[in-house]
Amino acid sequence: MFSLLFLFLVLEAPQSLNHKEASLCFLKRDLGPTHYMDGDLIIGGFFPLFIYESTRMLSWKSFNFNPKRLNNLYQLQEKHYNQVLALMFAVEEVNKDPNLLPNITLGFQIYNTYSSDVRTLESSLMLLSGKRLIVPNYHCEKQQKSVAVIGGASLDLSIQMASILELYKFPQITYGPFDSILSDKVHFPSVYQMAPKDSALALGMVRLMVHFNWTWVGLVIIDTARGETFLWDIREEMNRKGVCAAFIEKIPLGLKSLTYSFNVIPRNIHGSSANVIVIYGDLDSRMALQYAQQYRKLYKKVWITSSHWDFTMRHHSVNVETFNRALIFAGQTKEIPSFKSFLRTSKPAKYPQDIFFKKMWNSAFQCSFHHIKYHQDCSQNASLEMLPLRYFDMSMSSLSYNIYNAVYAVAWALHEVLLTRSEMEYWRDEESVILYPWKLHSLLRNIQFNNSVGDQVFMDEKRNPVANYDITNFVILDNGTEVLVKVGEFIPHAPLGEDFSIRENVIMWNQIYIKTPRSVCSEICGSGFRKSARKGESMCCFDCMPCPEGEIANQTDMDQCIVCPEDEYPNRERNRCLPKFETFLSFREPLGMTLTCTAFVLCFLTVMIIGIFVKHQNTPIVKANNRTLSYTLLLSLSQCFLSSLLFIGKPTSAKCLLQQPIFGITFTMAISSILAKTITVVLAFKATRPVSRSRKWLGSRAPISVIFICSLIQVTICGIWLLVSPPFPDVDPHSEPKHIILKCNEGSLIAFYFVLGYMGLLALGSFTVAFLARNLPDTFNEAKFITFSMLVFCSVWISFLPTYQSSKGKTMVAVEVFSILSSSAGLLGCIFIPKCYVILLKPQWNTQEWVNHKSFARSRHHSKAFPHAS
C-alpha cells in the first residue's frame, strides 16, 4: 500500500520546482550511505551491500519464529563489494582510454539495494532526484549527468527499480541471472540484461548426476517464476536421463520463508534417503536455509548448486560445514588483465569518500576507524588479498564480469554518440555536456563489441549466448581456509563428448564419503538381473529379478533382458551368450548306437527267419501260410528295420528325401502283405465248402495284386509329396538350450500325416479282417496271430502321434525310430516266431499225418457244431 502511495506522489508532483518549492514537497527518509565520484556523465550502480539481519527473528533454543522481535538491523555483505570494485575498475579503464571517450570522463554513484520494495523505490528516486531529501520529479544539477543505471542482482530488485526508472525511460542494465520475464519489451522496454542465458544450467546439473550415477536426487527450489522454470527444465531432463526426484521442496519468499526453511525443509532433507541435493535460489533463500541448517546437521548430503547460491558468503554465526565439498556451477569468465592488481592496491585510503569501502574494510579486518584518520589502515600491510573467501574473492565472479561489460556497453553507446554529436546539447558555458538518457536506447539495443579479453558482448538479448559453466568444488580445509577448486566444466554448444568434463581425482568429497558417494533409491541390479518396477513408486525404485530362460543382462541396471541369438545360449550367470554346439542323433552316442544295433539285430533275425522258411519250404506249416506272401512280408520287415537307419546320423539332403518315403513304402508293403495273408485265410476257409466260388481265387495272383495296388497308392502319395513340398535339412535352435539340433524338416506336415494315415487305414483293415477270421477252423490258421500283431502295431503308432508331437530335437527322431523298430518287431514276433517255434522245436507237429489228424478232429467238431452246413 505504501508503494502505491509513493508512486502516486511521484506521478502527481510538479514537473519542475525551484529549491524553495522543493523543500515543501519531499519524502523525508534516511536512505543510508551512498558513494559518489564525479564525472562528465554519471553511471548509477545499485548493489545488495546490506541484507536484513534475520538472526534476531529466531529463538534458537525453541526453534520458534517470533515476528514481534523484528529489529531493523542490517548486516554488511563484504563479498558483494567485489561488484562495486568491478564497476570502479571498469570506469577507471574507460577514463584512461583516449580513444573510447575522448574529453569525457565517466563518474558513478553507488546505492545500496534493500530487500524491501519501498526502500528500493526510494533509492531509485534518489538517483533521479539527486537529493538526500527526495523530491519527486526534481533533479539537481549533478543529477542531470546520469545516463544509465547498472543494477538488479535478482529479478525482484530489477522489477522494483524498473517501476520507477521506466517512468523516465531511464536505461537500466541488469547484471544478475538472465530472466525471460525481463525480456518482455512491452513491460520492460528500458531494461537490458548483460548475463548470458542460463537455460542449459539444468542440463549441466543432470549431466553431472548421470556421470556419477546419481539417480535419486532431492530438489530445493525457490518459489518464484524463475524457480518454476528451472524446476520444469531439470525435471524434464531428469526424466529423459532416468534420474528421479526423491522430493521437491520450495522455499517461499518473505518472512514466511524463515519459519518454513527453519522447521520443514531441513527435516524433509534429513529424512530423505537421497544423498544428493540440488539447490536453486537467490540470496534471500540462501540465507534462510543457512540459518536453519545449523540446527540440523546435514553433513551426509552432497550439494549441487549455482554460483548465485554462494555458500562462502554468510553471517558470522552461520555454520557452513554442512555445505562443505559442495559442487557449484559458476558462469565461465575470463580473467580481466590487471583486475587483481587493481584489487591489491585498493584500500580505503585510496578512496577516502567511499563509506561502503570503509565499512567493508572495518568488518573484514575487524578494525575501527572512529578514532583514527580514514587514510590510515588498521594494519600497515593489509590488503584485500589477505581476506578469506567468506569476506572477499580476488577472482572476478560472473556478476562482476557482467558489471564490467555493462560499463563498457554504456561507454561504447556514448562513443557512438560522440561520433555523430546529433544527440548532444551544451550548456551556455560550453563546458558541460547534457545527454538525455532515453536517447541512448536506440544505440544500446544494437551495440556489440569485443571486451578487453576478446569476448564478444551483445546487448540484443536475442543474440545473447547460452552460458558456459565451470564446475567448482567448495572445500573447507583442515585449517579452516575456504577455497573453490575447479573440477570440471560444461560447454552446452560443444560437440557431444566434449561438452562435459569432470576430474574426479580432484574432487574432495564430504568427510562422510571415502569414495564417490552414491544416491540411489534401489541398489544397482547386477548383470544377469533386470529391474522390476515397484507398483506405485518412482521408476528409480525397483527390485532386481533374474533374467528368464534364454535371456541375459550383460550390463548393470538393465530395464529388459536381452534374448540371445538363435545360435547362442546364456551362461549360468545369464550375463553372457555362449555359442551353441550342433548336435543330432548320432551313431556314436549311446542312444543312436543302441537303436542302430537293435535295427541290425532285428534285420538279422528277419534274414534268419527267411532262411528257416526257405529250408523248410515244403513243410505243411510253411506251405499252409502262403510262402510267397510270407517271403514278401519278411523282406518288407527287413527293409523296415534298415529304413530306421536313415533317421540316424547327420541329416543331409539325400537322407531327408529318402527317410519318410522309404519308411512309408516299406511299411505299406508289410501291412498290405498282412492284409493279403488275412484275405487268403478267409478265402481258404470258404473254399472248403463244396459249392464255394472262392476256390478259383486261391490259386490266382489276387493276394499279390493286393500288395501291388496298396503299395502303388503309397508310392503315388510319396511322389506327390516329393514334388510339391519335399523334406529338407533344417536346424532347431530352440529345443535344447545349449545345442542346435540338426534335423529333417518334413516340408509338408499334411503329406507326412497322410502317409501315416494311409498306413493306419491299411492296418485297421487288416486288423478288422483278421479279427473276424480269428475263429475259423483251419490248420495253422494265422488269423489269431495277425489279429494280435495288428493290435501291437496299432498300439505303437497310436502312442507315437502324441509322443512325437510333444517331443523336441533328437528325442523326436528317436521316438520315430523306436516306433519303426518296435512296430516292425511286433509284426515279426507275433506272426513268425510261433511258426519258427513249431518248425524248430516241435517238428512232429509239422507233418502231414499231424495235419490230417488235426483236420479230421476239427471236421467232426465242426459237424457237431454246424449240423446244417453243406
PDB file of C-alpha atoms in Angstrom, residues 406-514:
ATOM      1  CA  ALA A 406      27.807  -3.249 -18.666  1.00  0.00           C
ATOM      2  CA  VAL A 407      30.073  -0.240 -18.039  1.00  0.00           C
ATOM      3  CA  TYR A 408      31.752  -0.797 -21.383  1.00  0.00           C
ATOM      4  CA  ALA A 409      28.356  -1.184 -23.092  1.00  0.00           C
ATOM      5  CA  VAL A 410      27.374   2.284 -21.851  1.00  0.00           C
ATOM      6  CA  ALA A 411      30.785   3.638 -22.858  1.00  0.00           C
ATOM      7  CA  TRP A 412      30.512   2.257 -26.383  1.00  0.00           C
ATOM      8  CA  ALA A 413      26.999   3.664 -26.733  1.00  0.00           C
ATOM      9  CA  LEU A 414      28.351   7.072 -25.676  1.00  0.00           C
ATOM     10  CA  HIS A 415      31.182   6.586 -28.123  1.00  0.00           C
ATOM     11  CA  GLU A 416      28.637   6.235 -30.920  1.00  0.00           C
ATOM     12  CA  VAL A 417      27.007   9.456 -29.706  1.00  0.00           C
ATOM     13  CA  LEU A 418      30.335  11.285 -29.842  1.00  0.00           C
ATOM     14  CA  LEU A 419      30.811  10.184 -33.415  1.00  0.00           C
ATOM     15  CA  THR A 420      27.530  11.752 -34.536  1.00  0.00           C
ATOM     16  CA  ARG A 421      27.107  14.548 -31.993  1.00  0.00           C
ATOM     17  CA  SER A 422      23.490  14.560 -33.118  1.00  0.00           C
ATOM     18  CA  GLU A 423      22.136  13.883 -29.653  1.00  0.00           C
ATOM     19  CA  MET A 424      24.399  16.306 -27.771  1.00  0.00           C
ATOM     20  CA  GLU A 425      23.414  19.640 -26.279  1.00  0.00           C
ATOM     21  CA  TYR A 426      25.642  22.100 -24.457  1.00  0.00           C
ATOM     22  CA  TRP A 427      25.332  24.406 -21.509  1.00  0.00           C
ATOM     23  CA  ARG A 428      25.862  28.040 -22.133  1.00  0.00           C
ATOM     24  CA  ASP A 429      29.437  27.945 -20.879  1.00  0.00           C
ATOM     25  CA  GLU A 430      30.022  25.007 -23.276  1.00  0.00           C
ATOM     26  CA  GLU A 431      31.962  23.200 -20.532  1.00  0.00           C
ATOM     27  CA  SER A 432      29.366  20.578 -19.614  1.00  0.00           C
ATOM     28  CA  VAL A 433      27.573  18.109 -21.787  1.00  0.00           C
ATOM     29  CA  ILE A 434      23.921  17.200 -21.487  1.00  0.00           C
ATOM     30  CA  LEU A 435      22.591  13.861 -22.750  1.00  0.00           C
ATOM     31  CA  TYR A 436      19.021  12.790 -22.264  1.00  0.00           C
ATOM     32  CA  PRO A 437      19.257   9.157 -21.059  1.00  0.00           C
ATOM     33  CA  TRP A 438      16.282   7.855 -23.025  1.00  0.00           C
ATOM     34  CA  LYS A 439      18.075   8.790 -26.263  1.00  0.00           C
ATOM     35  CA  LEU A 440      20.626   6.028 -25.568  1.00  0.00           C
ATOM     36  CA  HIS A 441      18.089   3.267 -26.181  1.00  0.00           C
ATOM     37  CA  SER A 442      18.448   3.204 -29.946  1.00  0.00           C
ATOM     38  CA  LEU A 443      22.197   2.731 -29.531  1.00  0.00           C
ATOM     39  CA  LEU A 444      22.131   0.288 -26.638  1.00  0.00           C
ATOM     40  CA  ARG A 445      19.765  -2.085 -28.424  1.00  0.00           C
ATOM     41  CA  ASN A 446      22.197  -2.653 -31.257  1.00  0.00           C
ATOM     42  CA  ILE A 447      25.533  -2.239 -29.529  1.00  0.00           C
ATOM     43  CA  GLN A 448      28.064  -5.040 -29.787  1.00  0.00           C
ATOM     44  CA  PHE A 449      31.780  -5.002 -29.052  1.00  0.00           C
ATOM     45  CA  ASN A 450      34.748  -7.127 -28.008  1.00  0.00           C
ATOM     46  CA  ASN A 451      35.882  -6.559 -24.451  1.00  0.00           C
ATOM     47  CA  SER A 452      39.475  -6.474 -23.278  1.00  0.00           C
ATOM     48  CA  VAL A 453      39.781 -10.295 -23.173  1.00  0.00           C
ATOM     49  CA  GLY A 454      38.271 -10.791 -26.632  1.00  0.00           C
ATOM     50  CA  ASP A 455      34.786 -11.908 -25.615  1.00  0.00           C
ATOM     51  CA  GLN A 456      32.034 -10.601 -27.866  1.00  0.00           C
ATOM     52  CA  VAL A 457      29.317  -8.751 -25.961  1.00  0.00           C
ATOM     53  CA  PHE A 458      25.777  -8.265 -27.292  1.00  0.00           C
ATOM     54  CA  MET A 459      23.062  -6.039 -25.896  1.00  0.00           C
ATOM     55  CA  ASP A 460      20.491  -7.650 -28.161  1.00  0.00           C
ATOM     56  CA  GLU A 461      19.089 -10.392 -25.939  1.00  0.00           C
ATOM     57  CA  LYS A 462      18.089 -12.483 -28.945  1.00  0.00           C
ATOM     58  CA  ARG A 463      21.784 -12.836 -29.797  1.00  0.00           C
ATOM     59  CA  ASN A 464      22.782 -13.350 -26.194  1.00  0.00           C
ATOM     60  CA  PRO A 465      24.675 -16.646 -25.975  1.00  0.00           C
ATOM     61  CA  VAL A 466      23.948 -19.545 -23.641  1.00  0.00           C
ATOM     62  CA  ALA A 467      26.216 -19.529 -20.615  1.00  0.00           C
ATOM     63  CA  ASN A 468      29.159 -21.876 -20.231  1.00  0.00           C
ATOM     64  CA  TYR A 469      29.857 -23.192 -16.747  1.00  0.00           C
ATOM     65  CA  ASP A 470      32.830 -24.021 -14.601  1.00  0.00           C
ATOM     66  CA  ILE A 471      32.151 -26.753 -12.048  1.00  0.00           C
ATOM     67  CA  THR A 472      33.859 -25.829  -8.796  1.00  0.00           C
ATOM     68  CA  ASN A 473      34.286 -27.678  -5.533  1.00  0.00           C
ATOM     69  CA  PHE A 474      33.722 -25.636  -2.362  1.00  0.00           C
ATOM     70  CA  VAL A 475      36.191 -27.002   0.163  1.00  0.00           C
ATOM     71  CA  ILE A 476      36.927 -26.085   3.782  1.00  0.00           C
ATOM     72  CA  LEU A 477      40.446 -27.241   4.572  1.00  0.00           C
ATOM     73  CA  ASP A 478      41.537 -28.584   7.946  1.00  0.00           C
ATOM     74  CA  ASN A 479      42.956 -25.184   8.911  1.00  0.00           C
ATOM     75  CA  GLY A 480      39.608 -23.521   8.205  1.00  0.00           C
ATOM     76  CA  THR A 481      40.619 -21.994   4.884  1.00  0.00           C
ATOM     77  CA  GLU A 482      37.856 -21.952   2.300  1.00  0.00           C
ATOM     78  CA  VAL A 483      38.754 -22.486  -1.341  1.00  0.00           C
ATOM     79  CA  LEU A 484      36.958 -23.003  -4.646  1.00  0.00           C
ATOM     80  CA  VAL A 485      38.626 -25.658  -6.773  1.00  0.00           C
ATOM     81  CA  LYS A 486      37.726 -26.027 -10.449  1.00  0.00           C
ATOM     82  CA  VAL A 487      36.970 -29.687 -11.096  1.00  0.00           C
ATOM     83  CA  GLY A 488      35.244 -29.586 -14.468  1.00  0.00           C
ATOM     84  CA  GLU A 489      33.264 -27.598 -16.976  1.00  0.00           C
ATOM     85  CA  PHE A 490      30.122 -27.755 -19.058  1.00  0.00           C
ATOM     86  CA  ILE A 491      30.017 -26.203 -22.547  1.00  0.00           C
ATOM     87  CA  PRO A 492      26.440 -26.658 -23.877  1.00  0.00           C
ATOM     88  CA  HIS A 493      27.213 -25.980 -27.543  1.00  0.00           C
ATOM     89  CA  ALA A 494      30.341 -28.122 -27.729  1.00  0.00           C
ATOM     90  CA  PRO A 495      30.171 -31.435 -29.660  1.00  0.00           C
ATOM     91  CA  LEU A 496      28.762 -34.353 -27.738  1.00  0.00           C
ATOM     92  CA  GLY A 497      31.518 -35.919 -25.676  1.00  0.00           C
ATOM     93  CA  GLU A 498      33.426 -32.654 -25.436  1.00  0.00           C
ATOM     94  CA  ASP A 499      30.688 -30.619 -23.785  1.00  0.00           C
ATOM     95  CA  PHE A 500      31.101 -32.104 -20.308  1.00  0.00           C
ATOM     96  CA  SER A 501      34.296 -32.899 -18.436  1.00  0.00           C
ATOM     97  CA  ILE A 502      34.965 -33.710 -14.813  1.00  0.00           C
ATOM     98  CA  ARG A 503      38.155 -34.551 -12.935  1.00  0.00           C
ATOM     99  CA  GLU A 504      37.056 -37.000 -10.283  1.00  0.00           C
ATOM    100  CA  ASN A 505      40.535 -37.277  -8.764  1.00  0.00           C
ATOM    101  CA  VAL A 506      40.463 -33.555  -7.925  1.00  0.00           C
ATOM    102  CA  ILE A 507      37.081 -33.567  -6.196  1.00  0.00           C
ATOM    103  CA  MET A 508      37.210 -33.644  -2.399  1.00  0.00           C
ATOM    104  CA  TRP A 509      34.053 -35.249  -1.082  1.00  0.00           C
ATOM    105  CA  ASN A 510      32.414 -34.788   2.261  1.00  0.00           C
ATOM    106  CA  GLN A 511      34.233 -36.394   5.166  1.00  0.00           C
ATOM    107  CA  ILE A 512      31.465 -38.995   5.368  1.00  0.00           C
ATOM    108  CA  TYR A 513      32.450 -40.458   1.996  1.00  0.00           C
ATOM    109  CA  ILE A 514      35.769 -42.161   1.387  1.00  0.00           C
TER     110      ILE A 514
END
